[in-house]
Structure formats: C-alpha cells, structure tokens
mmCIF file of N, CA and C in Angstrom:
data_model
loop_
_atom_site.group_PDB
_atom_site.id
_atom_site.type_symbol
_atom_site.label_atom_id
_atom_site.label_comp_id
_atom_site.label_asym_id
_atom_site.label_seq_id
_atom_site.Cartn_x
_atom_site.Cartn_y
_atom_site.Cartn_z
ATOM 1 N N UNK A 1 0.835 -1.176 0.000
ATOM 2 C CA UNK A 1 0.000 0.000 0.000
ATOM 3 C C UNK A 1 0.881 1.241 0.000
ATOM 4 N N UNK A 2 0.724 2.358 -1.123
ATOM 5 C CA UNK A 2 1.126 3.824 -1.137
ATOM 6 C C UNK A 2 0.560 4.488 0.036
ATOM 7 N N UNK A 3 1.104 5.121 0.810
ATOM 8 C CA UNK A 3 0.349 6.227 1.746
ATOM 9 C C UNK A 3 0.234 7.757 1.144
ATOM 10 N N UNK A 4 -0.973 8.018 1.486
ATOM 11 C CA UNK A 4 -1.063 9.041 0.262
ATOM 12 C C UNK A 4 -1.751 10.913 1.696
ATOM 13 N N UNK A 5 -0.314 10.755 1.639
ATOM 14 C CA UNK A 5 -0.793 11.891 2.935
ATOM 15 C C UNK A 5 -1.545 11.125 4.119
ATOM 16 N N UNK A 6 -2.065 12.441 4.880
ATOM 17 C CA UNK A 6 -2.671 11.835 6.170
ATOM 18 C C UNK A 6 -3.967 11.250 6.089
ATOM 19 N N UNK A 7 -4.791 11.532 4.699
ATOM 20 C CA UNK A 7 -6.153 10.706 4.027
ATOM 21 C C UNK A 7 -6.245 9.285 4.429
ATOM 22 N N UNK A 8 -7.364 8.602 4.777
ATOM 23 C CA UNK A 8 -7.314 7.624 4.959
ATOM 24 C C UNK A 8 -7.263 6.915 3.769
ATOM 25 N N UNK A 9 -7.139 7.160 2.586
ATOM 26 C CA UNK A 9 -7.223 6.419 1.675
ATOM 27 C C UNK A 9 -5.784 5.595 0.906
ATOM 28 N N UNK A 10 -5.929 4.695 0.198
ATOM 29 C CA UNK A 10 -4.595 4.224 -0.022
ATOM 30 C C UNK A 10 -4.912 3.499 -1.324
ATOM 31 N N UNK A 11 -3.774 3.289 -2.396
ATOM 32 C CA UNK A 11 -3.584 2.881 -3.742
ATOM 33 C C UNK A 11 -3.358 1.189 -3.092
ATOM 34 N N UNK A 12 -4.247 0.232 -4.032
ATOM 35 C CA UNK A 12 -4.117 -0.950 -3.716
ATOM 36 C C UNK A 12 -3.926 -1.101 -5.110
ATOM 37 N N UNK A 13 -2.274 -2.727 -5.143
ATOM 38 C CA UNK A 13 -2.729 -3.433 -6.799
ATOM 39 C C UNK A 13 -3.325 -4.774 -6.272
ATOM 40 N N UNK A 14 -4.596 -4.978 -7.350
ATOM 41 C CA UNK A 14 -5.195 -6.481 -7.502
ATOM 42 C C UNK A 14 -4.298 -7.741 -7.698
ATOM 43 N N UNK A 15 -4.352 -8.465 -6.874
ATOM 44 C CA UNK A 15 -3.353 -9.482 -7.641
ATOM 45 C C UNK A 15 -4.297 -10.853 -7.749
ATOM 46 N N UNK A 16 -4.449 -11.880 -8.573
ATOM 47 C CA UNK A 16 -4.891 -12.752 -8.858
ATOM 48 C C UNK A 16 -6.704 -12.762 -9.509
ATOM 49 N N UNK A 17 -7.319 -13.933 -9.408
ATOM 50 C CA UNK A 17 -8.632 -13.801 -10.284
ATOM 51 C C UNK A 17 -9.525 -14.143 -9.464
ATOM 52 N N UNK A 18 -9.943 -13.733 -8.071
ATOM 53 C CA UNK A 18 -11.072 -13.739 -7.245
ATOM 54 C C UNK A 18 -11.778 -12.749 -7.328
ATOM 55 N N UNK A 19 -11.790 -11.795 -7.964
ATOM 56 C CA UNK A 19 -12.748 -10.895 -8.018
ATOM 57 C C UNK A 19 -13.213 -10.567 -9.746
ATOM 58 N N UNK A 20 -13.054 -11.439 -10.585
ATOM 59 C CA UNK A 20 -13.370 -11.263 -11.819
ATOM 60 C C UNK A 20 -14.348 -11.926 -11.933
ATOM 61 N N UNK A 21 -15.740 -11.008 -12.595
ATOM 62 C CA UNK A 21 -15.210 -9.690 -13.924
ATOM 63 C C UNK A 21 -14.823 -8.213 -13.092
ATOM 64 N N UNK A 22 -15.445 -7.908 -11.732
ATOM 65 C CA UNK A 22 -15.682 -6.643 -11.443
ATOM 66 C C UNK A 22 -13.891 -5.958 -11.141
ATOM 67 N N UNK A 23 -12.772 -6.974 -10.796
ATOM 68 C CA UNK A 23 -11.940 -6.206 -10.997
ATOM 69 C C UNK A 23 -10.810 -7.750 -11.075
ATOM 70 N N UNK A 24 -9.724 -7.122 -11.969
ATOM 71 C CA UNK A 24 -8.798 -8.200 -12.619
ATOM 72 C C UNK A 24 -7.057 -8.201 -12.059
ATOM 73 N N UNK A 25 -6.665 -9.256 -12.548
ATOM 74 C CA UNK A 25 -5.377 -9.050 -11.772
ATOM 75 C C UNK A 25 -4.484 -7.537 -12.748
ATOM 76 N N UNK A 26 -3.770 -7.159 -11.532
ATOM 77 C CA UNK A 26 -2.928 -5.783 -11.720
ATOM 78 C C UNK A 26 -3.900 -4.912 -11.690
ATOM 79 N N UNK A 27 -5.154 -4.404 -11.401
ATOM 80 C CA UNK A 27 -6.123 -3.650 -11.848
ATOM 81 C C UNK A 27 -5.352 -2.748 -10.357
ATOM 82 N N UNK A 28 -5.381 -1.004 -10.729
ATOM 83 C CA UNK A 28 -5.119 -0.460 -9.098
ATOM 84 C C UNK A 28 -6.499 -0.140 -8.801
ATOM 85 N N UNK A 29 -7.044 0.067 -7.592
ATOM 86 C CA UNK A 29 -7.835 0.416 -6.753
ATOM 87 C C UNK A 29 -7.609 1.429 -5.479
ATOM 88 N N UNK A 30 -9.070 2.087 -5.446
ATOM 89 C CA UNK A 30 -8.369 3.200 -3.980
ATOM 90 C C UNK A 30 -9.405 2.505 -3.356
ATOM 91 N N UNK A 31 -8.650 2.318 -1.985
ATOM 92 C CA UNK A 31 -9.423 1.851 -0.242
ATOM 93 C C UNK A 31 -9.431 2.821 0.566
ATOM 94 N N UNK A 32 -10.596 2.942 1.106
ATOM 95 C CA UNK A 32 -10.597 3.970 2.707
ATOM 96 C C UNK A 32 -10.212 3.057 3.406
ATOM 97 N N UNK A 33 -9.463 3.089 4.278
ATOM 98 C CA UNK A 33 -9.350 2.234 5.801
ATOM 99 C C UNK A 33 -10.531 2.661 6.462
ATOM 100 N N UNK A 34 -10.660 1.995 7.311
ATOM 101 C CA UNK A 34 -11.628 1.526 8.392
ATOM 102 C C UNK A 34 -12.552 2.442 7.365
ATOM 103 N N UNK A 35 -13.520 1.996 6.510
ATOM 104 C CA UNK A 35 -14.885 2.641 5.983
ATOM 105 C C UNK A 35 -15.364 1.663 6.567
ATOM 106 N N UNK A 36 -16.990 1.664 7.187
ATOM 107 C CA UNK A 36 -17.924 0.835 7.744
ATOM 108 C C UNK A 36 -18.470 0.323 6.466
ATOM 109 N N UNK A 37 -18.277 -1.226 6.030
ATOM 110 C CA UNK A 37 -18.739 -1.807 5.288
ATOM 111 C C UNK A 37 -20.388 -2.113 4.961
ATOM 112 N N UNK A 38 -20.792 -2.681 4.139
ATOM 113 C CA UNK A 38 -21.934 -2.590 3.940
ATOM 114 C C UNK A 38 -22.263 -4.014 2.805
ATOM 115 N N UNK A 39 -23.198 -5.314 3.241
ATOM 116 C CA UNK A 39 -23.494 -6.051 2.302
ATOM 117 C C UNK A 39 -23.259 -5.253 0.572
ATOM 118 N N UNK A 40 -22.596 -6.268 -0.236
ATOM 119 C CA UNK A 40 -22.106 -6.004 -1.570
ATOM 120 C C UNK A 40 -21.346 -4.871 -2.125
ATOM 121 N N UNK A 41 -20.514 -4.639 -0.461
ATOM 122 C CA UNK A 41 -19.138 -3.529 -1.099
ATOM 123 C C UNK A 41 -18.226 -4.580 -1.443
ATOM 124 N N UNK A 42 -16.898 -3.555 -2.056
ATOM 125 C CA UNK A 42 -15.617 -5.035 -2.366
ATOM 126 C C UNK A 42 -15.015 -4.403 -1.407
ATOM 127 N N UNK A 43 -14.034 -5.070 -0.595
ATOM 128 C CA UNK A 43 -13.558 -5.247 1.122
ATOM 129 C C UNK A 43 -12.140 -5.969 0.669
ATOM 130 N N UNK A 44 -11.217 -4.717 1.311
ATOM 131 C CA UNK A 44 -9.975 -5.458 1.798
ATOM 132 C C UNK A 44 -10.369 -6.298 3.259
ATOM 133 N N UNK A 45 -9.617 -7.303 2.886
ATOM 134 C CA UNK A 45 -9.653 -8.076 4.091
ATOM 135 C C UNK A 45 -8.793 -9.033 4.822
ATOM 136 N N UNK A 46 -8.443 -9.652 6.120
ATOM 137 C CA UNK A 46 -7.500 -10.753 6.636
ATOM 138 C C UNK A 46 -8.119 -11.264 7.490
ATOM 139 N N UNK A 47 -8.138 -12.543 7.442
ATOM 140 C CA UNK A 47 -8.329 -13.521 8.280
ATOM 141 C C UNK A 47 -7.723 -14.059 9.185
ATOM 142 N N UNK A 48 -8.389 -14.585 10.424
ATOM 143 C CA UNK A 48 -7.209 -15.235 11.581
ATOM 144 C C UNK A 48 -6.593 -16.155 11.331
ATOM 145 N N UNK A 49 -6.919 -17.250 10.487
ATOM 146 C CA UNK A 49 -6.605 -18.242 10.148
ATOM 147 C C UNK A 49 -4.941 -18.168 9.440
ATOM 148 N N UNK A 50 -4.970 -16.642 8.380
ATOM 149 C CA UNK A 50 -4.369 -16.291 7.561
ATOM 150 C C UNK A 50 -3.928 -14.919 7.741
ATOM 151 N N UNK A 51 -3.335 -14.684 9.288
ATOM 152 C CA UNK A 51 -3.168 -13.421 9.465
ATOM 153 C C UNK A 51 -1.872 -12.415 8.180
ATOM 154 N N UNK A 52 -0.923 -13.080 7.830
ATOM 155 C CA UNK A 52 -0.320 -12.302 7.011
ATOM 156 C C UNK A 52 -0.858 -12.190 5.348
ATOM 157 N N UNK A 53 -2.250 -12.661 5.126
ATOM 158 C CA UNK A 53 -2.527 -12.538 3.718
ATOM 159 C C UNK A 53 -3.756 -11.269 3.774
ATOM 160 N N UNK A 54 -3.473 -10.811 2.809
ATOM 161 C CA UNK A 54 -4.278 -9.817 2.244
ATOM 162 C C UNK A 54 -5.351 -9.920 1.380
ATOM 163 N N UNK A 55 -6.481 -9.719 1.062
ATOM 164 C CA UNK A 55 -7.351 -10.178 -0.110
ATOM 165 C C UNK A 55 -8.676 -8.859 -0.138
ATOM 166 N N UNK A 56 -9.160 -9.069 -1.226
ATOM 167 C CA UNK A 56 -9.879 -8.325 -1.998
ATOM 168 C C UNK A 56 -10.921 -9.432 -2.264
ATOM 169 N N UNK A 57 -12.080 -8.944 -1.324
ATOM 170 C CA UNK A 57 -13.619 -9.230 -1.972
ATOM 171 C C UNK A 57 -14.626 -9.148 -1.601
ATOM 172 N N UNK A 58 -15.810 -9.489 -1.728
ATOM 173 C CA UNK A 58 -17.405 -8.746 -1.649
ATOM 174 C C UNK A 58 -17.677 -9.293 -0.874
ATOM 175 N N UNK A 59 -18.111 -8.087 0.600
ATOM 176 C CA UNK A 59 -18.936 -8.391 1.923
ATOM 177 C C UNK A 59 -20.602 -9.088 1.339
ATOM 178 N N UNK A 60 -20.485 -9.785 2.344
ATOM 179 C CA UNK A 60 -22.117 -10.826 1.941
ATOM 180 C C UNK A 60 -22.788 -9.879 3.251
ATOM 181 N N UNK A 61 -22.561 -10.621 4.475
ATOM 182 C CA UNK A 61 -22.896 -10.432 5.812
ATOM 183 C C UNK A 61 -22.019 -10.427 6.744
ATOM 184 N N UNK A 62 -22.795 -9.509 7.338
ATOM 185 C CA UNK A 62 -21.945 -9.436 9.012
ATOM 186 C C UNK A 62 -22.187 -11.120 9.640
ATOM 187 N N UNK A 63 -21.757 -11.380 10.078
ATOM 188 C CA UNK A 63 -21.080 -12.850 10.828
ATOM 189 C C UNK A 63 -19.878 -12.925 11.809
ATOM 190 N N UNK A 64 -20.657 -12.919 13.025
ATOM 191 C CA UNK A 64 -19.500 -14.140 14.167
ATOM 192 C C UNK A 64 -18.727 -12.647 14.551
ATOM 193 N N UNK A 65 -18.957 -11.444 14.562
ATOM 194 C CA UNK A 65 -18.304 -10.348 14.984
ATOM 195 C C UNK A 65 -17.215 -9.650 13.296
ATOM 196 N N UNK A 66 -17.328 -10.609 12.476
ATOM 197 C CA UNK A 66 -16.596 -10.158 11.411
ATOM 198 C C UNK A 66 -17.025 -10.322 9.992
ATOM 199 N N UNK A 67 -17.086 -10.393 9.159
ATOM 200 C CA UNK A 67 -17.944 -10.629 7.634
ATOM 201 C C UNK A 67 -17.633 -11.611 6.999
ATOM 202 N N UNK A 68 -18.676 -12.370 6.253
ATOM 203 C CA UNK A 68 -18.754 -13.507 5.324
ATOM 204 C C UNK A 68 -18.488 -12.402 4.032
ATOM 205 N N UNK A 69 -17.289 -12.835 3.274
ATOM 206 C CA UNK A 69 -16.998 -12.249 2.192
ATOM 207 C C UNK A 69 -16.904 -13.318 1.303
ATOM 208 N N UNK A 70 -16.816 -13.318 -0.052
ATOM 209 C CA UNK A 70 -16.337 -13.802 -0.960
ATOM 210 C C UNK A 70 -16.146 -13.358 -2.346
ATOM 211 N N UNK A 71 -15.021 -14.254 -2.806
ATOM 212 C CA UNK A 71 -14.877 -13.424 -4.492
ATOM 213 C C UNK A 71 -15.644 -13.523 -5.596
ATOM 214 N N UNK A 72 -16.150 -12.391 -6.508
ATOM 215 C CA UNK A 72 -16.710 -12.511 -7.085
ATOM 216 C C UNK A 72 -17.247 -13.848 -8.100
ATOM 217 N N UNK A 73 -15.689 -14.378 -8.428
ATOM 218 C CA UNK A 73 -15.177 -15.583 -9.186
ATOM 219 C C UNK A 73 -15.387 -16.800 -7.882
ATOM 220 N N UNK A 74 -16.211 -17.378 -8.026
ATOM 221 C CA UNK A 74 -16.469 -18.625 -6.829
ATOM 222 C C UNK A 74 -15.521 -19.942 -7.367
ATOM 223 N N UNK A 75 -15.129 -20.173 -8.912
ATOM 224 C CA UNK A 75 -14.054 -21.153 -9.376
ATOM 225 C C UNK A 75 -12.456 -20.668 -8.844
ATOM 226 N N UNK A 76 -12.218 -19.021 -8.717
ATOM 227 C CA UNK A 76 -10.863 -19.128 -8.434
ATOM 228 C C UNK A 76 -10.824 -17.907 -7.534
ATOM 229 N N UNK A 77 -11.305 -18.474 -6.118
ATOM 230 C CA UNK A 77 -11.699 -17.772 -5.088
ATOM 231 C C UNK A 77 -11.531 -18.678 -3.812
ATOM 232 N N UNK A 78 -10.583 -18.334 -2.676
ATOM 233 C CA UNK A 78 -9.932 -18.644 -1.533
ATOM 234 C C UNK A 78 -11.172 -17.890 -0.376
ATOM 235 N N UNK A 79 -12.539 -18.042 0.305
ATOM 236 C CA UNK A 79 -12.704 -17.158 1.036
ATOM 237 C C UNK A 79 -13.525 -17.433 2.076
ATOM 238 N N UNK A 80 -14.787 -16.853 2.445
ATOM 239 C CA UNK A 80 -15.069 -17.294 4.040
ATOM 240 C C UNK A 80 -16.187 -18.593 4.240
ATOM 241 N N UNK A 81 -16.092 -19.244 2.736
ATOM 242 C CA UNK A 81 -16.536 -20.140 2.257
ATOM 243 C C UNK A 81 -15.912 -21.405 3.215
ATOM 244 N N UNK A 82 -14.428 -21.462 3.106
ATOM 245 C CA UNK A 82 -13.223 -22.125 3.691
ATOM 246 C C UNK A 82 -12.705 -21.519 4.820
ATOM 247 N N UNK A 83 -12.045 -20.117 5.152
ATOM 248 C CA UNK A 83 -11.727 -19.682 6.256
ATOM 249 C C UNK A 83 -12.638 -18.977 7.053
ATOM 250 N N UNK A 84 -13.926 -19.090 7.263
ATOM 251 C CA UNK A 84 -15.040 -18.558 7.770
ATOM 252 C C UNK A 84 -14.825 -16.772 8.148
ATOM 253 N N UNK A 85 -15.311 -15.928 8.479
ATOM 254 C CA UNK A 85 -15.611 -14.300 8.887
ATOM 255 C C UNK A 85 -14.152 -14.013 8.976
ATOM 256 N N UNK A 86 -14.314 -12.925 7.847
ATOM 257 C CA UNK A 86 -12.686 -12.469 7.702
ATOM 258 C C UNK A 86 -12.861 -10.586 8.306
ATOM 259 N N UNK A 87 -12.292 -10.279 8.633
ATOM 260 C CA UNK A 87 -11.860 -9.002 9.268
ATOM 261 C C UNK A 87 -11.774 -7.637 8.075
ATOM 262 N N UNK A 88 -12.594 -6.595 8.363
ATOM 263 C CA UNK A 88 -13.108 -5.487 6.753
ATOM 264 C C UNK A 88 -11.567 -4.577 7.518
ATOM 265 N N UNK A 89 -11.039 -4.299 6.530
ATOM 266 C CA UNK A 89 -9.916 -3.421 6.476
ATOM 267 C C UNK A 89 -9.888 -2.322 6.386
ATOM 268 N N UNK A 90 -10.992 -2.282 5.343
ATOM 269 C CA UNK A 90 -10.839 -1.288 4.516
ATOM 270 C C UNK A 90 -11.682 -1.207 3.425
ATOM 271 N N UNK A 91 -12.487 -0.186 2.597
ATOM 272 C CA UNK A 91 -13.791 -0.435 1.665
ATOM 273 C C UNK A 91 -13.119 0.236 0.141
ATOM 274 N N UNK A 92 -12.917 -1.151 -0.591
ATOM 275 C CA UNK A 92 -12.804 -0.502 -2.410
ATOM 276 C C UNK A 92 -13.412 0.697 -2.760
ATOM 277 N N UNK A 93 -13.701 1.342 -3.261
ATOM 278 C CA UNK A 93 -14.492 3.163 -3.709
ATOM 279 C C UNK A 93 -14.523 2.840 -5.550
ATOM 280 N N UNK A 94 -13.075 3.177 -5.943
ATOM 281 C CA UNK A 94 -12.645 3.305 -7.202
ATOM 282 C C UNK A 94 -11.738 2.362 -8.200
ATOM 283 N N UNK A 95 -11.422 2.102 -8.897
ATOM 284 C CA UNK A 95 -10.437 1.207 -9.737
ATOM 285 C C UNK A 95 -9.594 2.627 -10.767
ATOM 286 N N UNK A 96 -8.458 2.837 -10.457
ATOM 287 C CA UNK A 96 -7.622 3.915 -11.059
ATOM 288 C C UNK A 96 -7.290 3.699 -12.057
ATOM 289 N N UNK A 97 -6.739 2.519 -12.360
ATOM 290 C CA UNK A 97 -6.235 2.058 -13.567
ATOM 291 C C UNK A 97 -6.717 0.354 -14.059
ATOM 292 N N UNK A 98 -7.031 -0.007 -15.049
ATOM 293 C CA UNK A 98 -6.851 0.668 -16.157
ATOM 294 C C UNK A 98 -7.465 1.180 -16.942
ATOM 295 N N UNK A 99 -8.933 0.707 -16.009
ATOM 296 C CA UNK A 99 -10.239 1.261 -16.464
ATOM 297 C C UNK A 99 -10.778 2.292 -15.071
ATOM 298 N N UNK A 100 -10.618 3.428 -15.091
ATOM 299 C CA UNK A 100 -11.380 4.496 -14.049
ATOM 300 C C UNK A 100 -12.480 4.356 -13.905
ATOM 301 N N UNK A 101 -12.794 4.301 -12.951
ATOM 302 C CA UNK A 101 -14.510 4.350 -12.323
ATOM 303 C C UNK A 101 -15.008 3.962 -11.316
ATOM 304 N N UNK A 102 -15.742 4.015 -10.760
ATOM 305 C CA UNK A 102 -16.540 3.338 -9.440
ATOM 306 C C UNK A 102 -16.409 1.997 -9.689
ATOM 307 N N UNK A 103 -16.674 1.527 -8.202
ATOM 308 C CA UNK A 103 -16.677 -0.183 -8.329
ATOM 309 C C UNK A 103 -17.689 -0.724 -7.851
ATOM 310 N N UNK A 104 -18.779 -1.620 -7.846
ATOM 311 C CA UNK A 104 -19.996 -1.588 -7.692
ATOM 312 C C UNK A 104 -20.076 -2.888 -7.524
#
C-alpha cells in the first residue's frame, strides 16, 4: 500500500482472479481504511486463520463479529466459504487504472 498523505485512503494493486469480472489481476484500486462496510461492497480483508494474507472481496454479511466475504469468481476464489468471517480493512471506492470508475 502507497500512503497518500494523512487521508485515509490508499492505492491498492489487484493481484490474482477472485474478483473477476468486477476487478482483474494488476487492476489499481483506492481503499478507505476503516470505511464501515456494507453487504455487496468489495472489502480489503485478513483472516485469523491467515493473518499475514491480504485479499480483496465482496462483503455478503456481518457474521461471528466479522464478515462472510467472498470473491466474485467462486471457481478461483480462496474465502469465508473455507476460512469462515474475515476481518473489513478497509472499503474498495474506485479502480484507477486501467479502467477508471466506481466499483460496484
């Protein structure tokens, strides 16, 4: 993550194919930290199970004190399917490159 001044916001790159079509590997993205998530945002996230991994994908429900997420792509998608309520980091907004726009 770039730190981009004292903003809570920060430049994320996509890496791999759990969130395709809505965003692809290398795609950049901006995250607020701590934004209060909301069923069908895309969510940085870490799990206890998997405390040093990082991941990118869509809050379902609040669950167990933390959120049932998963990736868009359910064939090539690691998520709370298998490691149950993963921890919201942080809330996707935008995709910078390589296509600009909201992320939905």
């Amino acid at each position: 993550m770039v730190v981009l001044g004292r903003w809570p916001w920060r430049r994320l790159l996509v890496r791999g194919p759990s969130m395709v079509p809505t965003l692809r590997d290398r795609d950049v993205v901006l995250l607020r930290l701590r934004a209060r998530p909301r069923a069908g945002a895309v969510v940085l996230v870490r799990w206890e199970r998997r405390p040093g991994q990082l991941s990118v994908k869509r809050a379902v429900r609040a669950e167990g004190g933390g959120w049932h997420v998963e990736g868009d792509n359910a064939f090539g998608s690691t998520d709370s399917r298998e490691l149950g309520p993963a921890e919201v980091l942080g809330v996707v907004g935008w995709r910078l490159w390589p296509r600009p726009g909201r992320i939905r």
